[in-house]
Coordinates of C-alpha atoms in Angstrom, one line a residue:
M1 CA 109.1 196.0 -269.9
N2 CA 109.7 194.2 -272.9
K3 CA 106.9 191.9 -274.6
V4 CA 108.3 188.5 -273.0
E5 CA 108.2 190.2 -269.6
E6 CA 104.7 191.4 -270.0
R7 CA 103.8 188.0 -271.6
L8 CA 105.2 186.1 -268.6
T9 CA 103.7 188.3 -266.1
T10 CA 100.2 187.9 -267.8
Q11 CA 100.6 184.2 -268.0
M12 CA 101.8 183.9 -264.2
R13 CA 98.9 186.4 -263.2
Q14 CA 96.2 184.1 -265.0
E15 CA 97.8 180.9 -263.7
T16 CA 97.5 182.4 -260.2
E17 CA 94.1 183.6 -260.5
Q18 CA 93.3 180.1 -261.6
K19 CA 94.7 178.5 -258.8
L20 CA 93.2 180.8 -256.4
K21 CA 89.7 179.9 -257.9
E22 CA 90.6 176.2 -257.3
L23 CA 91.6 176.5 -254.0
D24 CA 88.5 178.6 -253.3
S25 CA 86.3 176.1 -254.9
S26 CA 88.2 173.3 -253.1
Y27 CA 87.6 175.1 -249.7
E28 CA 84.0 175.7 -250.2
T29 CA 83.3 172.2 -251.0
R30 CA 85.2 170.7 -247.9
I31 CA 83.5 173.3 -245.6
N32 CA 80.2 172.2 -247.0
E33 CA 81.1 168.6 -246.6
L34 CA 82.3 169.0 -243.2
D35 CA 79.1 171.0 -242.2
S36 CA 76.8 168.5 -243.7
S37 CA 78.7 165.8 -241.6
Y38 CA 78.4 167.7 -238.6
Q39 CA 74.6 168.6 -239.0
E40 CA 73.9 165.1 -239.5
K41 CA 75.9 164.0 -236.4
V42 CA 74.4 166.9 -234.2
A43 CA 71.0 165.7 -235.5
A44 CA 71.5 162.1 -234.4
L45 CA 73.2 163.2 -231.1
G46 CA 69.9 165.2 -230.5
E47 CA 67.7 162.5 -231.1
Q48 CA 69.9 160.3 -228.8
I49 CA 69.7 162.9 -226.2
D50 CA 65.8 163.3 -226.7
E51 CA 65.2 159.6 -226.1
L52 CA 67.5 159.3 -223.1
N53 CA 65.8 162.3 -221.5
Q54 CA 62.5 160.7 -222.1
L55 CA 63.8 157.4 -220.6
L56 CA 65.0 159.2 -217.6
T57 CA 61.9 161.2 -217.1
F58 CA 60.0 157.9 -217.1
V59 CA 62.6 156.4 -214.6
K60 CA 62.5 159.5 -212.2
D61 CA 58.8 159.4 -212.2
N62 CA 58.7 155.5 -211.5
S63 CA 61.5 155.7 -208.7
S64 CA 61.5 156.5 -205.2
D65 CA 64.8 155.8 -203.4
K66 CA 66.6 156.4 -206.5
N67 CA 65.5 159.7 -207.1
D68 CA 68.7 161.5 -206.5
D69 CA 70.6 159.5 -208.9
S70 CA 68.0 160.0 -211.7
N71 CA 67.9 163.6 -211.0
Q72 CA 71.5 164.0 -211.3
L73 CA 71.4 162.1 -214.6
Y74 CA 68.6 164.3 -215.8
S75 CA 70.6 167.4 -215.0
Q76 CA 73.7 166.1 -216.9
I77 CA 71.6 165.4 -220.0
N78 CA 70.1 168.9 -219.8
E79 CA 73.6 170.3 -219.4
I80 CA 74.7 168.2 -222.6
K81 CA 71.6 169.5 -224.4
S82 CA 72.7 172.9 -223.7
Q83 CA 76.3 172.6 -224.3
L84 CA 75.3 170.9 -227.8
Q85 CA 72.9 174.1 -228.6
K86 CA 76.1 176.3 -228.0
L87 CA 77.9 174.3 -230.3
Q88 CA 75.2 174.4 -233.0
K89 CA 75.5 178.2 -232.9
S90 CA 79.1 178.5 -233.1
M91 CA 79.2 176.1 -236.2
E92 CA 76.0 178.3 -237.7
L93 CA 78.8 181.5 -237.1
L94 CA 81.3 179.8 -239.3
K95 CA 79.0 179.5 -242.4

């Protein structure tokens, strides 16, 4: 190789490495932003589920003939909570 080719090769290698570093940094930043946003939304949803669960427990304890409906809602809320926990575990694996 002559000196011009070597210089061009070196320059291209350096530019490529720089672009890869920029892409990696951008990717990491975006992943962290998404993770932070996701965690905030999951926490808010978890709080809403807990509040709804408490309300349903109260309704369940204070109703008699509507017991079947509240039991069904209670079961659905517990299922949602279970799915939320699975989703959280999946997101943790992505980190």
